[in-house]
Coordinates of C-alpha atoms in Angstrom, one line a residue:
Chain A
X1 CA -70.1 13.4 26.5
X2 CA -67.9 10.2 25.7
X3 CA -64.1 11.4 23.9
X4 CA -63.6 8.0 22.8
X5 CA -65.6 7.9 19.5
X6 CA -64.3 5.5 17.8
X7 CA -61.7 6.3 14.6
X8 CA -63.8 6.1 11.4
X9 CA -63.3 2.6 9.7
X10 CA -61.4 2.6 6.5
X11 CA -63.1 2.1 3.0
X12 CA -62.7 0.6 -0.2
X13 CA -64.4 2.5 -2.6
X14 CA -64.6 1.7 -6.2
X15 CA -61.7 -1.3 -5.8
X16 CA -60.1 -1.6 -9.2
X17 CA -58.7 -5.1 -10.3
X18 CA -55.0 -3.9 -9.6
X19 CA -56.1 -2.9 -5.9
X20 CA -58.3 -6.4 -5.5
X21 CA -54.9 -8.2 -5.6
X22 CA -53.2 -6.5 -2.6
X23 CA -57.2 -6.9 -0.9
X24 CA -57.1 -9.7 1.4
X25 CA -60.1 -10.9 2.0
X26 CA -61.0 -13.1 5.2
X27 CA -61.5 -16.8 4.7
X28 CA -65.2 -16.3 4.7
X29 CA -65.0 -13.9 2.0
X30 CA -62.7 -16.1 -0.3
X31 CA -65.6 -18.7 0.4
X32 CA -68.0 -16.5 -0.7
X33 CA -66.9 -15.0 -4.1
X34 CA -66.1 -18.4 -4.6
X35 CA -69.5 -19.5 -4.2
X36 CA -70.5 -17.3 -6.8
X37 CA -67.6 -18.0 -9.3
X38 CA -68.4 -21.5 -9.2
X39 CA -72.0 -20.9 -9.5
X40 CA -71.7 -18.8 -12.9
X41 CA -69.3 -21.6 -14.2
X42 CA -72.1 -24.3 -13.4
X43 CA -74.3 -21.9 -15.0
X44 CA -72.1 -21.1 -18.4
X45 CA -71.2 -24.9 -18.6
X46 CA -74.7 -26.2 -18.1
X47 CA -75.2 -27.2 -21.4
X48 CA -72.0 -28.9 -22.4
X49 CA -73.2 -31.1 -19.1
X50 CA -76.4 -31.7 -20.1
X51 CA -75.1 -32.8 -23.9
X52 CA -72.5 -35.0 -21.9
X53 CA -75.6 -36.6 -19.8
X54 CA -77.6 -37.1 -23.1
X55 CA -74.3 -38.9 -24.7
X56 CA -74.3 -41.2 -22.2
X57 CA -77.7 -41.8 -21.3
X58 CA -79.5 -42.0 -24.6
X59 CA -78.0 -45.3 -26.1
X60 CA -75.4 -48.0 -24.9
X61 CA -73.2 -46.4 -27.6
X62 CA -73.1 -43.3 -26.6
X63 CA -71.9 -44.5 -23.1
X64 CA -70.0 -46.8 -24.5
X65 CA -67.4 -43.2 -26.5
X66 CA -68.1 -41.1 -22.9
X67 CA -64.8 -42.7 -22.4
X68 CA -63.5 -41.6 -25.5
X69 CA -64.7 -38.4 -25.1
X70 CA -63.3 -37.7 -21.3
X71 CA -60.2 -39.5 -22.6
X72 CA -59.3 -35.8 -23.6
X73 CA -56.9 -34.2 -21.5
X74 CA -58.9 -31.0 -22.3
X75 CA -62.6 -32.6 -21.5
X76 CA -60.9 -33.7 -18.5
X77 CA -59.3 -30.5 -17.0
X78 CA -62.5 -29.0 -18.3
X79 CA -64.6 -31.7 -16.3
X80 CA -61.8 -31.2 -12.9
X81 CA -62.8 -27.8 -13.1
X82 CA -66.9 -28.4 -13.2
X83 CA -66.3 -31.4 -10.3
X84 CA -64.5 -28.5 -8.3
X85 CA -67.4 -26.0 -9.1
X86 CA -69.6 -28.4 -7.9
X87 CA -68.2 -29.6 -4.9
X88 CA -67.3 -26.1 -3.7
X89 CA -71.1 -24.2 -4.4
X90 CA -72.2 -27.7 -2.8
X91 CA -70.1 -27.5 0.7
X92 CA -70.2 -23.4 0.8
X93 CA -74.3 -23.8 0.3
X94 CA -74.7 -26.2 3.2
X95 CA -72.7 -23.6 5.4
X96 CA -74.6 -21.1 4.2
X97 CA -77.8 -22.8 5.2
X98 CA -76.4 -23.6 8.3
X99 CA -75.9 -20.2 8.7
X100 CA -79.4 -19.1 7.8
X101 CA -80.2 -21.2 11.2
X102 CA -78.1 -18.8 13.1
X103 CA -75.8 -21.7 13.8
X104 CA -71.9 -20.7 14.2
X105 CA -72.3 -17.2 13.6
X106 CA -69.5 -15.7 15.4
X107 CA -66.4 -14.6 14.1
X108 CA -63.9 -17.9 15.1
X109 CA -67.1 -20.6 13.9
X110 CA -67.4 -18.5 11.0
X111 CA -63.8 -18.1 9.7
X112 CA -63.1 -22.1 10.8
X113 CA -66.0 -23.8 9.0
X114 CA -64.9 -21.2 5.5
X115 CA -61.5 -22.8 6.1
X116 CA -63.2 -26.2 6.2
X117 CA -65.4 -25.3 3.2
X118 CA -62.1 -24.6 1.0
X119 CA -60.2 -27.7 2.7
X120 CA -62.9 -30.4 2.3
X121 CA -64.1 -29.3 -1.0
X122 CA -60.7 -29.4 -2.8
X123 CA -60.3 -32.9 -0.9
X124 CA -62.8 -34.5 -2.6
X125 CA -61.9 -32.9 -5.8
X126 CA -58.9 -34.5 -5.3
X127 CA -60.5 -38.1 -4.7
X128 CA -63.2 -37.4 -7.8
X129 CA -59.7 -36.1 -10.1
X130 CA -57.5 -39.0 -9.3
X131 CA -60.8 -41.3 -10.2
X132 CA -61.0 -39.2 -13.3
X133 CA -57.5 -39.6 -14.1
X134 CA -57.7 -43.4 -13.6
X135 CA -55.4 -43.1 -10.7
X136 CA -57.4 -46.2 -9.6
Chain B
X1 CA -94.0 14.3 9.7
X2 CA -91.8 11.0 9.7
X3 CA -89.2 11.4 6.8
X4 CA -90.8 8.3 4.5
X5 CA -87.1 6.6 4.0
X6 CA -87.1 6.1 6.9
X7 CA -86.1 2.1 8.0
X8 CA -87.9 0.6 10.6
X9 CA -91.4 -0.1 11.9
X10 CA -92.9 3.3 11.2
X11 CA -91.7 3.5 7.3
X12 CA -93.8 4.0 4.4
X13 CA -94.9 0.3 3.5
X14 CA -95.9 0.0 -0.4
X15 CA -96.9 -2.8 -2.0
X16 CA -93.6 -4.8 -2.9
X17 CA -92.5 -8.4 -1.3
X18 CA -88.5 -7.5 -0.7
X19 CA -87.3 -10.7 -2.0
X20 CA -88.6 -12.6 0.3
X21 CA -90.1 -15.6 -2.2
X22 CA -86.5 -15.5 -4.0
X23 CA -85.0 -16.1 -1.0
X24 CA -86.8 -18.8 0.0
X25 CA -87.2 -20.1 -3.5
X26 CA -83.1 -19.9 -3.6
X27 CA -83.3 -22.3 -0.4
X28 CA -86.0 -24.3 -1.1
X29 CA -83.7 -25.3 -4.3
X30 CA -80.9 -25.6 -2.8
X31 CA -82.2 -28.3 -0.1
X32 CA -83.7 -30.2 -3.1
X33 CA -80.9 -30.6 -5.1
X34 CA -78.6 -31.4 -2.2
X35 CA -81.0 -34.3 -1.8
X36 CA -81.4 -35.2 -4.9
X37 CA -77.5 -35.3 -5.5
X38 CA -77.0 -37.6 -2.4
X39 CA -79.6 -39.9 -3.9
X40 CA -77.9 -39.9 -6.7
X41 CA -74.4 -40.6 -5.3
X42 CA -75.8 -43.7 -3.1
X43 CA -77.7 -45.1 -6.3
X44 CA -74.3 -45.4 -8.5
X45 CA -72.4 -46.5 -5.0
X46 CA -74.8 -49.2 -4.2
X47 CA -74.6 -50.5 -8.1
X48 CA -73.4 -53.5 -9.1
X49 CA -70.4 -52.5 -11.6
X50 CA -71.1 -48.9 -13.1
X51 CA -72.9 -50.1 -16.7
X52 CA -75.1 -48.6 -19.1
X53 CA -78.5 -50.7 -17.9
X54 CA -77.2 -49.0 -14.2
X55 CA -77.1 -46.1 -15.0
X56 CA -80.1 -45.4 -17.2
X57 CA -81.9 -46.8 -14.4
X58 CA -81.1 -43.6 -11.7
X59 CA -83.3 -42.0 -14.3
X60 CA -85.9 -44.1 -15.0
X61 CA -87.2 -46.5 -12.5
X62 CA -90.3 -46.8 -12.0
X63 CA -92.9 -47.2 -8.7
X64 CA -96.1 -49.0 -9.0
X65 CA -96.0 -48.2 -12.6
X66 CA -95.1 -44.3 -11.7
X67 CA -91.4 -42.8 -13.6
X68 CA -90.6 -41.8 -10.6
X69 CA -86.5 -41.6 -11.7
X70 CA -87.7 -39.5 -14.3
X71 CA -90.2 -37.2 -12.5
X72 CA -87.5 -36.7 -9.6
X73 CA -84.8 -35.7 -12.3
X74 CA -87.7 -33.5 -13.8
X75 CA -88.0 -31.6 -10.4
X76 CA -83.9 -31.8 -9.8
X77 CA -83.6 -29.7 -13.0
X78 CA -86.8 -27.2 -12.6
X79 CA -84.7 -26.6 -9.4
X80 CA -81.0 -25.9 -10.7
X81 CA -83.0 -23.2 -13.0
X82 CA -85.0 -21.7 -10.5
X83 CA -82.1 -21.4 -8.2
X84 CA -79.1 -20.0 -11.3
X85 CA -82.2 -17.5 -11.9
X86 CA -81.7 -16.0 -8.7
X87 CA -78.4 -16.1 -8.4
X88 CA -77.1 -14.9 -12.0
X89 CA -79.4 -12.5 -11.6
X90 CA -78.3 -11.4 -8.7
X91 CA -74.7 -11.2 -10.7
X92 CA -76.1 -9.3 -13.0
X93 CA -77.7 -6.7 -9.8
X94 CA -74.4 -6.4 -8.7
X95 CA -71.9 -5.6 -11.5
X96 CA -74.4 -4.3 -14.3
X97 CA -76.0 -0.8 -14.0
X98 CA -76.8 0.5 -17.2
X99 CA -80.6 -0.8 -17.0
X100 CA -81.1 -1.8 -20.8
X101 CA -77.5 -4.1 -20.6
X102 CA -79.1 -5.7 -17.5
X103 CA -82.6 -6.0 -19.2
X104 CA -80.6 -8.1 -21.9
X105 CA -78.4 -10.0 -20.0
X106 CA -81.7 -10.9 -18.0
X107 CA -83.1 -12.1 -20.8
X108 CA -80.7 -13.8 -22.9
X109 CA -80.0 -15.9 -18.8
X110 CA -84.2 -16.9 -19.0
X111 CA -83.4 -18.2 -22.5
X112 CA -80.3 -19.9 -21.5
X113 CA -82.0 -21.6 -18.6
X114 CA -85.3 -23.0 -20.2
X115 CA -83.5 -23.5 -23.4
X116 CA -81.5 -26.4 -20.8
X117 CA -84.5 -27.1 -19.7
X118 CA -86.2 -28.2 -23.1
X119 CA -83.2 -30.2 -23.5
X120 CA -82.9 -32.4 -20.6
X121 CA -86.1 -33.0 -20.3
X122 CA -87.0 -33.6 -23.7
X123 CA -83.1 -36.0 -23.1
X124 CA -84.6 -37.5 -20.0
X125 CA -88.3 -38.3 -21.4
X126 CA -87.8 -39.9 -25.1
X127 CA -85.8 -42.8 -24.3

C-alpha cells in the first residue's frame, strides 16, 4: 500500500460575494466569467441595438441624428461598453472553439492564449473607442 | 445488480439527448455569426466613404434578383437568438434554483428574444 495519498484539495463552498474578492481566479477563469458577463450585457442591451440599427437604417434621416444621438457622452460610454462586450465574447468564443478541437489544451497554451483573449480584445476596444471618440 | 447511477458504459441509458443538439446548436451559431460579422466588417472597410446608400446596402443587395443582404442578416439574427437561448439559459441553470423563478425567467428570456426578433426583421424587411 502507497503512504503518499495525496493531501485532500481545498474547496470553496458556497463563496459569498465578500470571499469572491480575495478569490483569484486564473487567467482562464477571468476569461471565462467574462465570457458570460459580456454575453448577458449583449443579451439585456439587444434591443436598444437593434432600435439604434433601425435609426440608422430605415431613412437617410435617421442616419443622418445617429450622430446626434452617439454625440451623448452617455450613448457613448454605453456603446464603449457594448463594443467591449462584443469584442471580448467574440475573441474568448474563437478560443473556446479552438479549444473544442483539443488544440492548446495544456495548462501554459491555455493560461497564455486567456491572457491574449483579455489583451487583444481591450486593444481593439481601444482602436473602435478612440474612433468613437473622434480621436481620428 | 449494477447500482443504476452508475457513470460509464454499463449505466442505465433512458431516453434523453444530454445536450448534445444545444451544444452543437451553441457552435453552429457561433461559427455563423463570426462569419457573418467579418463579412460585415470587410463590406463597410471596402466602402467608398461610410454613407447612408453604403450602408443600407450591407443589408439589402441583391443576387440574380435574390435579397440575399437581407436573407443573410435574417439567418445572422435567427442565430444570435438561438445561441443567447442557450447561454442565458444556462445563467439561469446555474444561479436559479427555485424551479417556478427559473420557469419565469425562462420565459420572460423566449419573449425577450423573439420579441427582437419581430423587430429586426420586421426593421430589416419593410424598407
Amino acid at each position: 500500500m502507497s503512504d503518499t495519498a495525496p493531501k485532500p484539495r481545498p474547496q470553496f463552498r458556497n463563496i459569498s460575494p465578500v470571499d469572491l474578492m480575495n478569490y483569484r481566479l486564473p487567467m482562464a477563469g477571468k476569461v471565462s466569467i467574462l465570457h458570460r458577463v459580456s454575453g448577458a450585457l449583449l443579451f439585456l442591451c439587444l434591443p436598444l441595438l437593434i432600435a439604434l440599427f433601425a435609426m440608422s437604417f430605415v431613412s437617410e434621416s435617421g442616419f443622418n441624428a445617429m450622430s446626434t444621438v452617439a454625440g451623448n457622452p452617455i450613448v457613448k460610454l454605453i456603446l464603449l461598453v457594448l463594443i467591449w462586450g462584443y469584442l471580448h465574447h467574440f475573441c474568448a468564443g474563437i478560443r473556446y472553439l479552438v479549444l473544442d478541437l483539443h488544440i492548446g489544451m495544456d495548462k501554459e497554451s491555455a493560461a497564455k492564449s486567456a491572457s491574449m483573449v483579455l489583451g487583444v480584445s481591450l486593444a481593439l476596444t481601444l482602436v473602435f473607442g478612440l474612433k468613437l471618440f473622434g480621436v481620428w | 445488480m449494477t447500482p443504476v447511477e452508475k457513470i460509464g458504459p454499463k449505466r442505465l441509458v433512458v431516453g434523453a439527448h444530454y445536450g448534445t443538439l444545444d451544444f452543437i446548436a451553441q457552435r453552429v451559431t457561433a461559427i455563423i455569426m463570426a462569419v457573418y460579422t467579418l463579412v460585415l466588417l470587410v463590406g463597410i472597410l471596402t466602402m467608398s466613404g461610410f454613407t447612408y446608400a453604403g450602408w443600407k446596402n450591407l443589408f439589402t443587395f441583391t443576387c440574380f434578383m435574390l435579397p440575399v443582404g437581407q436573407i443573410l442578416a435574417t439567418l445572422a439574427i435567427i442565430s444570435l437568438a438561438w445561441h443567447a437561448w442557450i447561454g442565458v439559459r444556462d445563467i439561469w441553470m446555474d444561479y436559479v434554483k427555485p424551479v417556478g423563478l427559473r420557469l419565469f425567467l425562462m420565459v420572460l428570456t423566449i419573449l425577450w428574444l423573439v420579441g427582437s426578433i419581430v423587430y429586426f426583421v420586421h426593421t430589416l424587411w419593410r424598407v
